[in-house]
mmCIF file of N, CA, C and O in Angstrom:
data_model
loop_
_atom_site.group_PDB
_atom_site.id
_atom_site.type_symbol
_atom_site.label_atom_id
_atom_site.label_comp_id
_atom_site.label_asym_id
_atom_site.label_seq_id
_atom_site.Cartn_x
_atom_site.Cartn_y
_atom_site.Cartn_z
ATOM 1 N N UNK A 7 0.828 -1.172 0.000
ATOM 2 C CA UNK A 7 0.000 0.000 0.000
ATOM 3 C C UNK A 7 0.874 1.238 0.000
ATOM 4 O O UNK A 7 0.460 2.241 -0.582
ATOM 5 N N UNK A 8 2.441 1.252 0.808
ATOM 6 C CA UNK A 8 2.812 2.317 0.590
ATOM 7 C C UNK A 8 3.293 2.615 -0.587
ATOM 8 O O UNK A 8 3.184 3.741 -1.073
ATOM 9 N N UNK A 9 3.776 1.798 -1.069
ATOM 10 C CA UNK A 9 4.392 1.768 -2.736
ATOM 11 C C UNK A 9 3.656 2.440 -3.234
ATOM 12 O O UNK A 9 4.026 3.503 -3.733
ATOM 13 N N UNK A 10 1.673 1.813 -3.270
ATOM 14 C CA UNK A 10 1.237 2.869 -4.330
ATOM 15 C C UNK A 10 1.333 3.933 -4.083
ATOM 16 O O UNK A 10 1.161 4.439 -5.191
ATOM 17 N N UNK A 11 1.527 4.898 -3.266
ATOM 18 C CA UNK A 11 1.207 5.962 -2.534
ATOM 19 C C UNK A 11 2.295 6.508 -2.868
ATOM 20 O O UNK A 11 2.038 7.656 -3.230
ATOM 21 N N UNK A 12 3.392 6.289 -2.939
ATOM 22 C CA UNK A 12 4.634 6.577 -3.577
ATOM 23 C C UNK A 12 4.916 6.462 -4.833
ATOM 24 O O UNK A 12 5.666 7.239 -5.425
ATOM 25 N N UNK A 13 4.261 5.342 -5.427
ATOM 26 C CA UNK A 13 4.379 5.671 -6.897
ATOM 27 C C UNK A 13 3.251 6.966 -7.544
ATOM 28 O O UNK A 13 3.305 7.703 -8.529
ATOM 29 N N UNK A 14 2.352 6.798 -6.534
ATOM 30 C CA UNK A 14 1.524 7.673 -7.407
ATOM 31 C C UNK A 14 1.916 9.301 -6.936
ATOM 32 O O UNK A 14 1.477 10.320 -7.471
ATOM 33 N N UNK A 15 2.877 9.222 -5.770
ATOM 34 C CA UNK A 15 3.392 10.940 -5.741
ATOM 35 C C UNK A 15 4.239 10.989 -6.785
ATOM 36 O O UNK A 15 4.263 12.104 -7.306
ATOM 37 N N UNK A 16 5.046 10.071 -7.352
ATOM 38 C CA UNK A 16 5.994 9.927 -8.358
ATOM 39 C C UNK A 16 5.523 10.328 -10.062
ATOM 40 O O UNK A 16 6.058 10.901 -11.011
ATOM 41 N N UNK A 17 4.047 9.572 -9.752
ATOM 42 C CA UNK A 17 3.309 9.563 -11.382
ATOM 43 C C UNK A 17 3.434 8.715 -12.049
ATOM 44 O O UNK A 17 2.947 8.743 -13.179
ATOM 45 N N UNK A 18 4.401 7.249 -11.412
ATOM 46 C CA UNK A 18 4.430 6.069 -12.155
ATOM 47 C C UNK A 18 3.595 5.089 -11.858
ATOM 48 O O UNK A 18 3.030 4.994 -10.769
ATOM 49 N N UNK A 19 3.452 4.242 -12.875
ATOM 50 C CA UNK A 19 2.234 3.397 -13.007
ATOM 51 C C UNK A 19 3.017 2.005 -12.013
ATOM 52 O O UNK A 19 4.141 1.506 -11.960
ATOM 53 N N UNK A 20 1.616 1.764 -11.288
ATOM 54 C CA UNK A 20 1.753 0.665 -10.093
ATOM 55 C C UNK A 20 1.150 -0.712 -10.828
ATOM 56 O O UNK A 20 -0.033 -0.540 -11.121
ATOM 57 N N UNK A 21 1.516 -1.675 -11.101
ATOM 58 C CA UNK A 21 0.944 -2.982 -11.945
ATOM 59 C C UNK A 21 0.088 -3.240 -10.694
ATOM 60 O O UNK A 21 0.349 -2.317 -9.923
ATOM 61 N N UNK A 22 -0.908 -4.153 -10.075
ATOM 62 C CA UNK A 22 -1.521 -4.467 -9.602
ATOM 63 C C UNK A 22 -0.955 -5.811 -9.404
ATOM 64 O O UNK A 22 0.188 -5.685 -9.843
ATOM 65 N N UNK A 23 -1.084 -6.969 -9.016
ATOM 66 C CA UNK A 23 -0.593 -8.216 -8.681
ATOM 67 C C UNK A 23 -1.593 -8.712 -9.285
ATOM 68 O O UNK A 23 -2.733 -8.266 -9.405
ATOM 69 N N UNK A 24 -0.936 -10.047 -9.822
ATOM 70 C CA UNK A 24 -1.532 -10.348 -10.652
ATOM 71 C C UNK A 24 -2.151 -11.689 -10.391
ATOM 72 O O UNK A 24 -1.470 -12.628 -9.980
ATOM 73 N N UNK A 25 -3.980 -11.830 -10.727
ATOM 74 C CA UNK A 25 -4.821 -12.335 -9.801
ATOM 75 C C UNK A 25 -5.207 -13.744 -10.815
ATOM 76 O O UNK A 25 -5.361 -13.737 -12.036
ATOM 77 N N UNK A 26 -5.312 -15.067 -9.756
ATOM 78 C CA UNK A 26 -5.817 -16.191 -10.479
ATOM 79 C C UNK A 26 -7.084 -16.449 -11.419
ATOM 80 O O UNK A 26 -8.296 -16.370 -11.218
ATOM 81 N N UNK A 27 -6.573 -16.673 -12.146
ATOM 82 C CA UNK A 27 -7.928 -17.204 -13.206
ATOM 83 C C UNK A 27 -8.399 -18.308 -13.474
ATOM 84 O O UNK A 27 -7.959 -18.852 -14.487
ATOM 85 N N UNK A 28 -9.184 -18.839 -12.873
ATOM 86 C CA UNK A 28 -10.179 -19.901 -12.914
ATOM 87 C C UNK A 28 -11.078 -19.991 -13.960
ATOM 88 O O UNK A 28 -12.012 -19.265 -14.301
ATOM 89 N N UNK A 29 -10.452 -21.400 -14.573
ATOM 90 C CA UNK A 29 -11.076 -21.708 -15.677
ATOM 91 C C UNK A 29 -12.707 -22.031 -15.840
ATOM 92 O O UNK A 29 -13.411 -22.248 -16.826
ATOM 93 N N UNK A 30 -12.949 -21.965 -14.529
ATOM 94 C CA UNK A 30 -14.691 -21.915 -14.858
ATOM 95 C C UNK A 30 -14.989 -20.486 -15.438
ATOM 96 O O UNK A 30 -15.300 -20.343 -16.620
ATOM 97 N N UNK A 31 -14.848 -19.088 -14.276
ATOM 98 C CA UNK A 31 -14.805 -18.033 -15.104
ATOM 99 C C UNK A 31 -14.343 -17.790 -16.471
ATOM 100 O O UNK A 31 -14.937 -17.143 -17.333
ATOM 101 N N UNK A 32 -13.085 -18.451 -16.579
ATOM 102 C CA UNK A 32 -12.997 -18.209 -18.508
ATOM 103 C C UNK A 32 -13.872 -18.564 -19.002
ATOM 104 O O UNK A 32 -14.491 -17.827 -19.768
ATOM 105 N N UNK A 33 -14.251 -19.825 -18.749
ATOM 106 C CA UNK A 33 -15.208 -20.264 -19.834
ATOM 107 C C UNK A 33 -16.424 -19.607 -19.700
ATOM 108 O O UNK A 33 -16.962 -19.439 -20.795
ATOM 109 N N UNK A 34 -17.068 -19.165 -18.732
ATOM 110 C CA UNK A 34 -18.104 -18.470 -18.626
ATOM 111 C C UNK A 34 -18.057 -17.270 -19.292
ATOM 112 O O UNK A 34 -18.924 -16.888 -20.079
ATOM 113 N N UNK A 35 -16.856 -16.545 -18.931
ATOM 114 C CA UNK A 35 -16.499 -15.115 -19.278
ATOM 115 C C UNK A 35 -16.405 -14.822 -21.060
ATOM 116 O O UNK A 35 -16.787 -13.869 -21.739
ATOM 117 N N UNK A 36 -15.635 -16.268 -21.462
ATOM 118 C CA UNK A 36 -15.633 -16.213 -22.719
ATOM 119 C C UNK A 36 -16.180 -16.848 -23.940
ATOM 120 O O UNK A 36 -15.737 -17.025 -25.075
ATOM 121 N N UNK A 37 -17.582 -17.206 -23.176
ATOM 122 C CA UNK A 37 -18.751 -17.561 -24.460
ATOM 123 C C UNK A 37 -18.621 -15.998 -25.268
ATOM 124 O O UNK A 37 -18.158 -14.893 -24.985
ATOM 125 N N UNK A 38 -19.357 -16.665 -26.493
ATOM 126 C CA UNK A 38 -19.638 -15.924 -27.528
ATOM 127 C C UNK A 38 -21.213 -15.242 -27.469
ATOM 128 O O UNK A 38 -21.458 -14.068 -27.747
ATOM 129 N N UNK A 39 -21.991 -16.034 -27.134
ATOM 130 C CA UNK A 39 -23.466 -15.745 -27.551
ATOM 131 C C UNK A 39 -23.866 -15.514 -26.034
ATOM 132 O O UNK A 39 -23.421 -16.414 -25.321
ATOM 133 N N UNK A 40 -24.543 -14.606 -25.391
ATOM 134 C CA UNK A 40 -25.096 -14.078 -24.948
ATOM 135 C C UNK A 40 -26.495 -14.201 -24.834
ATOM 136 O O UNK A 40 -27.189 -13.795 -25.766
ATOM 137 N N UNK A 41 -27.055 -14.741 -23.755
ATOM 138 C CA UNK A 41 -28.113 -15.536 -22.943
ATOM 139 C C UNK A 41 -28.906 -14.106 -23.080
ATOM 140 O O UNK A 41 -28.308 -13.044 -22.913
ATOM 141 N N UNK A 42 -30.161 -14.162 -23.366
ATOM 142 C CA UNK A 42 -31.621 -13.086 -23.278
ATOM 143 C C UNK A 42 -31.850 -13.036 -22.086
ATOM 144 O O UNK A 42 -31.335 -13.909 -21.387
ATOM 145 N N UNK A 43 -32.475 -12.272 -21.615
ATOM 146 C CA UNK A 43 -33.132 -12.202 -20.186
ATOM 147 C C UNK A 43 -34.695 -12.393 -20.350
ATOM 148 O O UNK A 43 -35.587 -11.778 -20.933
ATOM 149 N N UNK A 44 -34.610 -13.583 -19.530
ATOM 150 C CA UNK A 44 -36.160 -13.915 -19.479
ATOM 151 C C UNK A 44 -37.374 -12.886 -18.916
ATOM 152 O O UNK A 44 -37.566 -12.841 -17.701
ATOM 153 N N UNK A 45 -37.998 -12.255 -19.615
ATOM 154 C CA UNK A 45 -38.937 -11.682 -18.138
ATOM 155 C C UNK A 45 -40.155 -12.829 -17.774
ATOM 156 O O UNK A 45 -41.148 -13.155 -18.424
ATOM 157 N N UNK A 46 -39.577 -13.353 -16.285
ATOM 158 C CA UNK A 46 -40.678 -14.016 -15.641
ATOM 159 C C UNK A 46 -42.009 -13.301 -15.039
ATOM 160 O O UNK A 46 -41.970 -13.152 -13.818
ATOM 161 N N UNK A 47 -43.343 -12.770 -15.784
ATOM 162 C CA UNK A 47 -44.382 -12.358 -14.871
ATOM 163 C C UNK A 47 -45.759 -12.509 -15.761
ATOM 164 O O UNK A 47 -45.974 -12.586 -16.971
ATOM 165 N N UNK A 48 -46.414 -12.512 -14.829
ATOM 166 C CA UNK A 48 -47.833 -13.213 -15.644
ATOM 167 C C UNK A 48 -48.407 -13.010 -17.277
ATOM 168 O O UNK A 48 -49.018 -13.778 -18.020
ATOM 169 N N UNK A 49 -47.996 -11.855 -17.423
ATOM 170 C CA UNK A 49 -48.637 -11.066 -18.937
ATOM 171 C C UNK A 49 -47.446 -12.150 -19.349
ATOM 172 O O UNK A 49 -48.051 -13.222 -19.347
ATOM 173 N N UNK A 50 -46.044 -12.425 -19.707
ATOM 174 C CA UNK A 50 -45.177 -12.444 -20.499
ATOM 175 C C UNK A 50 -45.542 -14.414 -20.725
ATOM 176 O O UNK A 50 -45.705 -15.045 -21.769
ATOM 177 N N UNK A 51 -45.559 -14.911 -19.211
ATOM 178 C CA UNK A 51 -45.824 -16.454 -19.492
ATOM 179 C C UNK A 51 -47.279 -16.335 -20.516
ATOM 180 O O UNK A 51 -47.230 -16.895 -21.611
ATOM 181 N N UNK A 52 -48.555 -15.588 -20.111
ATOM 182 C CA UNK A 52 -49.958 -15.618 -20.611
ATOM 183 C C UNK A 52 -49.088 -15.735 -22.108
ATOM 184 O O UNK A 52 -48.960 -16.782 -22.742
ATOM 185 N N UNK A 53 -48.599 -14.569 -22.451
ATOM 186 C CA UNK A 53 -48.378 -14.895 -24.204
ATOM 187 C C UNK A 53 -47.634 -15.759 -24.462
ATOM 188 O O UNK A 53 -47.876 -16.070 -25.628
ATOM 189 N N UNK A 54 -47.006 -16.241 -24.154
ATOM 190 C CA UNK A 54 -45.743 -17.741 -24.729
ATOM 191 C C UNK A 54 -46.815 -18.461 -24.420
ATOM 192 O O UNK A 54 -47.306 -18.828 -25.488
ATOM 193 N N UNK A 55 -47.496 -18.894 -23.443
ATOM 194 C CA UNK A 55 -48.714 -19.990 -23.636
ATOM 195 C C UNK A 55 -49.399 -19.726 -24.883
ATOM 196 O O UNK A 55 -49.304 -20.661 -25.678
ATOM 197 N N UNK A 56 -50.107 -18.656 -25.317
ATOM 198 C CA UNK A 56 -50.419 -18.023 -26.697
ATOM 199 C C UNK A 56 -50.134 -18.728 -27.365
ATOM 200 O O UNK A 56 -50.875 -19.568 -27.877
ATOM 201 N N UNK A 57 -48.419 -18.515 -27.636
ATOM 202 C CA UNK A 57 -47.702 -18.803 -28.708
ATOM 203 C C UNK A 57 -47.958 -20.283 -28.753
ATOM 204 O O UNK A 57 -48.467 -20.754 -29.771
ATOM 205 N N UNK A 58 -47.592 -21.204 -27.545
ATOM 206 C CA UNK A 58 -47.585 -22.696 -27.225
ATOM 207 C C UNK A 58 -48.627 -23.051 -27.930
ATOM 208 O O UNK A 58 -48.508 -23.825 -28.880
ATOM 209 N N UNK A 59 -49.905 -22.483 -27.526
ATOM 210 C CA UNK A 59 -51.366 -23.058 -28.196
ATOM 211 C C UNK A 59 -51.535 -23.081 -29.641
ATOM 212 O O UNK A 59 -52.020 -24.005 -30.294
ATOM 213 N N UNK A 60 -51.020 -21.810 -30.142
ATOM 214 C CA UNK A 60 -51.289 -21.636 -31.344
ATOM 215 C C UNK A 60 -50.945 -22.805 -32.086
ATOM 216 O O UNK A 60 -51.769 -23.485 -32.697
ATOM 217 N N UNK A 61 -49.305 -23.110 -32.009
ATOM 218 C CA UNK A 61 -48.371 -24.168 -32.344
ATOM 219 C C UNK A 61 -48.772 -25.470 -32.387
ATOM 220 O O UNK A 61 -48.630 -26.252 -33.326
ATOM 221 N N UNK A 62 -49.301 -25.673 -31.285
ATOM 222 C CA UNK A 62 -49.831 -27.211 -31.336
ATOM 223 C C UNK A 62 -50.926 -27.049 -32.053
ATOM 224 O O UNK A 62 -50.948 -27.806 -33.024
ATOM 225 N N UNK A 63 -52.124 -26.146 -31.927
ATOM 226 C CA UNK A 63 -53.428 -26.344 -32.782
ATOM 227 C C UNK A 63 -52.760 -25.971 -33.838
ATOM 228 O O UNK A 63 -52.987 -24.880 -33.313
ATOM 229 N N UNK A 64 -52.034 -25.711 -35.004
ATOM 230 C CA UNK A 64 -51.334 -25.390 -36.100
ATOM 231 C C UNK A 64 -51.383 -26.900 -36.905
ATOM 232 O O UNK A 64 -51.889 -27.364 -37.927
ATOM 233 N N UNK A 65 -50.308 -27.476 -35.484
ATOM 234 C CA UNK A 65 -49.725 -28.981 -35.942
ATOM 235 C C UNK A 65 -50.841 -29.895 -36.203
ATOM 236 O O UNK A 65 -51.054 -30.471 -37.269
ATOM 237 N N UNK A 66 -51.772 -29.998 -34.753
ATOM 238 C CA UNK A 66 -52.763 -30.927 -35.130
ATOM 239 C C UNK A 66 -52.590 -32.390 -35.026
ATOM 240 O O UNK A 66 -53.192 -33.361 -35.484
ATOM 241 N N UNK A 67 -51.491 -32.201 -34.216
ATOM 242 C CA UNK A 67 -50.356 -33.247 -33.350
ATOM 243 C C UNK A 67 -49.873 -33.078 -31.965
ATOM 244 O O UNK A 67 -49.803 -32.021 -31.338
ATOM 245 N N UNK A 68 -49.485 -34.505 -31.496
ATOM 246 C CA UNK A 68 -49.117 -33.893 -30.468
ATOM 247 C C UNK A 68 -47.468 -33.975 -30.880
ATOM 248 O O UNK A 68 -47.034 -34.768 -31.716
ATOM 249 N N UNK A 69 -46.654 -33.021 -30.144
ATOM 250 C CA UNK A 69 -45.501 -32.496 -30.075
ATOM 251 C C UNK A 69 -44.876 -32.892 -28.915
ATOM 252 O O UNK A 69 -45.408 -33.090 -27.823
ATOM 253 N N UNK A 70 -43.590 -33.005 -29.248
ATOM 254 C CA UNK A 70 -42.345 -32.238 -27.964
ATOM 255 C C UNK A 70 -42.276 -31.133 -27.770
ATOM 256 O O UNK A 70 -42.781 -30.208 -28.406
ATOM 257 N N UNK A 71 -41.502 -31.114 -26.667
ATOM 258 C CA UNK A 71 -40.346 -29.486 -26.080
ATOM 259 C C UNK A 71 -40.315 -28.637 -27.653
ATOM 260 O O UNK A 71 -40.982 -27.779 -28.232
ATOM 261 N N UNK A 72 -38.883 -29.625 -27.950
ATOM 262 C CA UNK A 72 -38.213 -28.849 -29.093
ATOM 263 C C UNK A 72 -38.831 -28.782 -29.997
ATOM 264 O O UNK A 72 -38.431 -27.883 -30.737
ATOM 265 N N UNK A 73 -40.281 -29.682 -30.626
ATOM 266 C CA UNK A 73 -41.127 -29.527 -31.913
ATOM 267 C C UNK A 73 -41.726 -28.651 -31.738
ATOM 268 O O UNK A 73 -42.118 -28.051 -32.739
ATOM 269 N N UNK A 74 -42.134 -28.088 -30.277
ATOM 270 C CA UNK A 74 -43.187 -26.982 -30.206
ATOM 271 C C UNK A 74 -42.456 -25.266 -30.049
ATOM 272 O O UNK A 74 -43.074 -24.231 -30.297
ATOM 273 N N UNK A 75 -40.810 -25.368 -29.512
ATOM 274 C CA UNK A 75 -40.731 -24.388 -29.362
ATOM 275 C C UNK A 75 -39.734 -23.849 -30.524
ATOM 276 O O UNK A 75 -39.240 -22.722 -30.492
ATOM 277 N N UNK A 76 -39.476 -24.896 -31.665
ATOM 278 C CA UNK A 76 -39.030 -24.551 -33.407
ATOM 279 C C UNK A 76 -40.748 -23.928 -34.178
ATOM 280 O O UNK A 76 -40.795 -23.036 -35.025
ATOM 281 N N UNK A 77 -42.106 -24.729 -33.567
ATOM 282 C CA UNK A 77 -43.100 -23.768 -34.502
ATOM 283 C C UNK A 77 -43.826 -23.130 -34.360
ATOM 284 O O UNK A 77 -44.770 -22.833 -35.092
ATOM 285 N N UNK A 78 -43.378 -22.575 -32.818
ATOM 286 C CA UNK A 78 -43.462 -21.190 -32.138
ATOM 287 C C UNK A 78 -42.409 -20.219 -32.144
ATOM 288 O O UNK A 78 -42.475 -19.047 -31.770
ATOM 289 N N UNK A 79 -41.730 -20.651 -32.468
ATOM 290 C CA UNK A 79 -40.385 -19.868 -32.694
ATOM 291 C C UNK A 79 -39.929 -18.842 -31.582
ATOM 292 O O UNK A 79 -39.544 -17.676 -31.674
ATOM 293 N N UNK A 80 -40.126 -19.776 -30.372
ATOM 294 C CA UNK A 80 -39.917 -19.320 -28.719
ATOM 295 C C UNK A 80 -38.444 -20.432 -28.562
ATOM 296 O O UNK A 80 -37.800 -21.081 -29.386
ATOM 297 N N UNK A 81 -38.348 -20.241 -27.115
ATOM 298 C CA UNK A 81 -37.033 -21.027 -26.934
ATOM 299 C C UNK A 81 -37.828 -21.779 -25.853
ATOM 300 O O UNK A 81 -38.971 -21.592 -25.437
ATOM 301 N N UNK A 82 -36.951 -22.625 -25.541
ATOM 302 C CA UNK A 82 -37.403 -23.934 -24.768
ATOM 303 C C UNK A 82 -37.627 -23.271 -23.202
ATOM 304 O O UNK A 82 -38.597 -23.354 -22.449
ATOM 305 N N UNK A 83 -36.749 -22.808 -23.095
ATOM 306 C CA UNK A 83 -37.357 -22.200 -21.519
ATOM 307 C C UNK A 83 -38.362 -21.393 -22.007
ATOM 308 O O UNK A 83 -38.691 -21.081 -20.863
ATOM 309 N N UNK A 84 -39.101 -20.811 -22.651
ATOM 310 C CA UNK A 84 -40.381 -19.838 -22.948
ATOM 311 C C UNK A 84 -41.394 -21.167 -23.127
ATOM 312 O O UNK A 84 -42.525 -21.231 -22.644
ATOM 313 N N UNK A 85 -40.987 -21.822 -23.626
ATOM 314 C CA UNK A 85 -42.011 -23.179 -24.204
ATOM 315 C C UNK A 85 -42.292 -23.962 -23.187
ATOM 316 O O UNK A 85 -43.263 -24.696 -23.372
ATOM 317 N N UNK A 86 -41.626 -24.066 -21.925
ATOM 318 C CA UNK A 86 -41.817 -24.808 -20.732
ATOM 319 C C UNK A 86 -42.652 -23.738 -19.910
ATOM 320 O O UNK A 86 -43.794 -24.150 -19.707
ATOM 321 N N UNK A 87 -42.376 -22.342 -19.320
ATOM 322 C CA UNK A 87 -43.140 -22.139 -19.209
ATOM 323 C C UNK A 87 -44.593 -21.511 -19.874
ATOM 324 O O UNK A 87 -45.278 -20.715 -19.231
ATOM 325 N N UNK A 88 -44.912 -21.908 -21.045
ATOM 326 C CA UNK A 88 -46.094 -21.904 -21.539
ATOM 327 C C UNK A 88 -46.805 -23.188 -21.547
ATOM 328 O O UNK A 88 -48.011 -23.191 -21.792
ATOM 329 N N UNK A 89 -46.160 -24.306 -21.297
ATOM 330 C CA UNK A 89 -46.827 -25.573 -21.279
ATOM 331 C C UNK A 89 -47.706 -25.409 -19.912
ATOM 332 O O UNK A 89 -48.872 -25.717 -19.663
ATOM 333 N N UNK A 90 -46.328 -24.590 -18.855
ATOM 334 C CA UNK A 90 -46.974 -24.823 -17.496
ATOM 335 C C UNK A 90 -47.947 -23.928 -17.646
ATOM 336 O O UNK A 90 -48.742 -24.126 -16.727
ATOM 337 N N UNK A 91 -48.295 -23.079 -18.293
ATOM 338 C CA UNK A 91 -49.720 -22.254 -17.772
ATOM 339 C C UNK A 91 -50.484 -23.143 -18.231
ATOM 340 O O UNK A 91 -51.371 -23.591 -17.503
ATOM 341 N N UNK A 92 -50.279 -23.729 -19.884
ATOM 342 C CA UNK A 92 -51.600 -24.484 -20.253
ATOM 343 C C UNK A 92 -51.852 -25.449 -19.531
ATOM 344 O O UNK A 92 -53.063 -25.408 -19.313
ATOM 345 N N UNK A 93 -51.178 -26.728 -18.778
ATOM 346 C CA UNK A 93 -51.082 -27.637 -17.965
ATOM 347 C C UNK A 93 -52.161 -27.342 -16.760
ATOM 348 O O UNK A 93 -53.204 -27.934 -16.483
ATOM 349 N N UNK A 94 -51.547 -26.242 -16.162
ATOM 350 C CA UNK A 94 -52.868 -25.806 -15.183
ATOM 351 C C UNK A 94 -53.856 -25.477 -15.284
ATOM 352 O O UNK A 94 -54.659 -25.569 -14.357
ATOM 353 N N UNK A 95 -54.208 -24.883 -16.663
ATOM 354 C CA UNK A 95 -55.363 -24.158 -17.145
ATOM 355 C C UNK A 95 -56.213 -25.927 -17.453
ATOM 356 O O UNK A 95 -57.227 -26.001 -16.759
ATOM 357 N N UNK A 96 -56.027 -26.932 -18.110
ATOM 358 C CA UNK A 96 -56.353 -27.748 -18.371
ATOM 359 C C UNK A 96 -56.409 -27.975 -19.086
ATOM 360 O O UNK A 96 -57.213 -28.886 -19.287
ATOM 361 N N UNK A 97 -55.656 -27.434 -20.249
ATOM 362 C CA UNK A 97 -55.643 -27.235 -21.999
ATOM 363 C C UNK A 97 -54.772 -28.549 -22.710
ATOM 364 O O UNK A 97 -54.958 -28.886 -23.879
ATOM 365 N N UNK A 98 -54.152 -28.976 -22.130
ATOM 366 C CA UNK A 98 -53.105 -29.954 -22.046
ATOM 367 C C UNK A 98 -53.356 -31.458 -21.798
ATOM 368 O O UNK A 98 -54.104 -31.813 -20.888
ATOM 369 N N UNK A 99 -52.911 -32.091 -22.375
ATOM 370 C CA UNK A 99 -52.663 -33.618 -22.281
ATOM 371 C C UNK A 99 -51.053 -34.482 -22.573
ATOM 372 O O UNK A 99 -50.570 -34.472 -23.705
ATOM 373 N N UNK A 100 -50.525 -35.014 -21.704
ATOM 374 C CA UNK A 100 -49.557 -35.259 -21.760
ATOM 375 C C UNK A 100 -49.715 -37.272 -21.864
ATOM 376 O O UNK A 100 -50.287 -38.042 -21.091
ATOM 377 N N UNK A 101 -48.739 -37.624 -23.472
ATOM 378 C CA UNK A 101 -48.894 -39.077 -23.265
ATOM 379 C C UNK A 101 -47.746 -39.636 -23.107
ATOM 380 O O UNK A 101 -47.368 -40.642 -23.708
ATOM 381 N N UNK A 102 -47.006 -38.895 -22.128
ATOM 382 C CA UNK A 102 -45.274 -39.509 -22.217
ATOM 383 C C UNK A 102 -44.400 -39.071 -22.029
ATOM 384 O O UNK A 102 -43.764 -38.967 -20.980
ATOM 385 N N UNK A 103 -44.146 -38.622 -23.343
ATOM 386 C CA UNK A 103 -43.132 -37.778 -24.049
ATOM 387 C C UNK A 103 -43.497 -36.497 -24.886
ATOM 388 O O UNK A 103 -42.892 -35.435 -25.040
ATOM 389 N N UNK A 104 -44.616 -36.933 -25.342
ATOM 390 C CA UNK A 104 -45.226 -35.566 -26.441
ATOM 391 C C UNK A 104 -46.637 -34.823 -25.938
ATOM 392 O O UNK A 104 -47.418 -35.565 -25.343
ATOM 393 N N UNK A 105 -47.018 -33.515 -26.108
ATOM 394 C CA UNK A 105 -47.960 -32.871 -25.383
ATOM 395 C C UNK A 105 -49.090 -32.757 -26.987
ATOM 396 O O UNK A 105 -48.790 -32.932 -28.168
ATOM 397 N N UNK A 106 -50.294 -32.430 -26.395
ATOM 398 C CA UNK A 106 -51.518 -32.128 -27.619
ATOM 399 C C UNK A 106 -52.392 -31.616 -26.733
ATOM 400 O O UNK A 106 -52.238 -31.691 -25.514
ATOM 401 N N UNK A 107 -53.443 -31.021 -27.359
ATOM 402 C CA UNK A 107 -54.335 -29.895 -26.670
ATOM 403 C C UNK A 107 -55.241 -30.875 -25.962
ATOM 404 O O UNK A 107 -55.138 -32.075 -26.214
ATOM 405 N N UNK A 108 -55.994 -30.490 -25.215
ATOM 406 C CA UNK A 108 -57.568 -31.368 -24.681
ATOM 407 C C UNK A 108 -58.684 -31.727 -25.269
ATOM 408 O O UNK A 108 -59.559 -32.309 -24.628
#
């Protein structure tokens, strides 16, 4: 601490010590693509369910995760929670693996 204090009456530059890097942070730090921010609150799930419904009554099938949230053109966490509103609402039928309306 006194160093800096002395270098900086001086005007020369103080390096900082130099701190470990943990390769979890790299890898975190140095993705490329950049995660959306979900907004979780009632209006935003109500419309991705929207979207969910539309999709399946479109298909006229029942679907997966990923079939429903490629022809909604939502992402899988938006598509999960839109299943869950329809699920509760009672709109939903589940035989497994794949979901279809009621």
């Amino acid at each position: 601490m006194a160093e800096k204090k002395a270098a900086a009456k001086k005007g020369a530059e103080v390096k900082a010590p130099a701190a470990k890097k943990s390769t979890t942070t790299k890898k975190a730090c140095g993705t490329k693509a950049a995660k959306a921010v979900l907004a979780v609150n009632a209006e935003n799930i109500g419309f991705k369910a929207g979207d969910v419904y539309q999709a399946l009554a479109a298909a006229g099938k029942a679907l997966d995760v990923k079939e429903i949230a490629k022809a909604a053109k939502i992402s899988e966490e938006e598509t999960l929670l839109g299943l869950g509103w329809l699920f509760k609402e009672g709109k939903l039928v589940n035989d497994g693996e794949k979901v279809t309306l009621a």
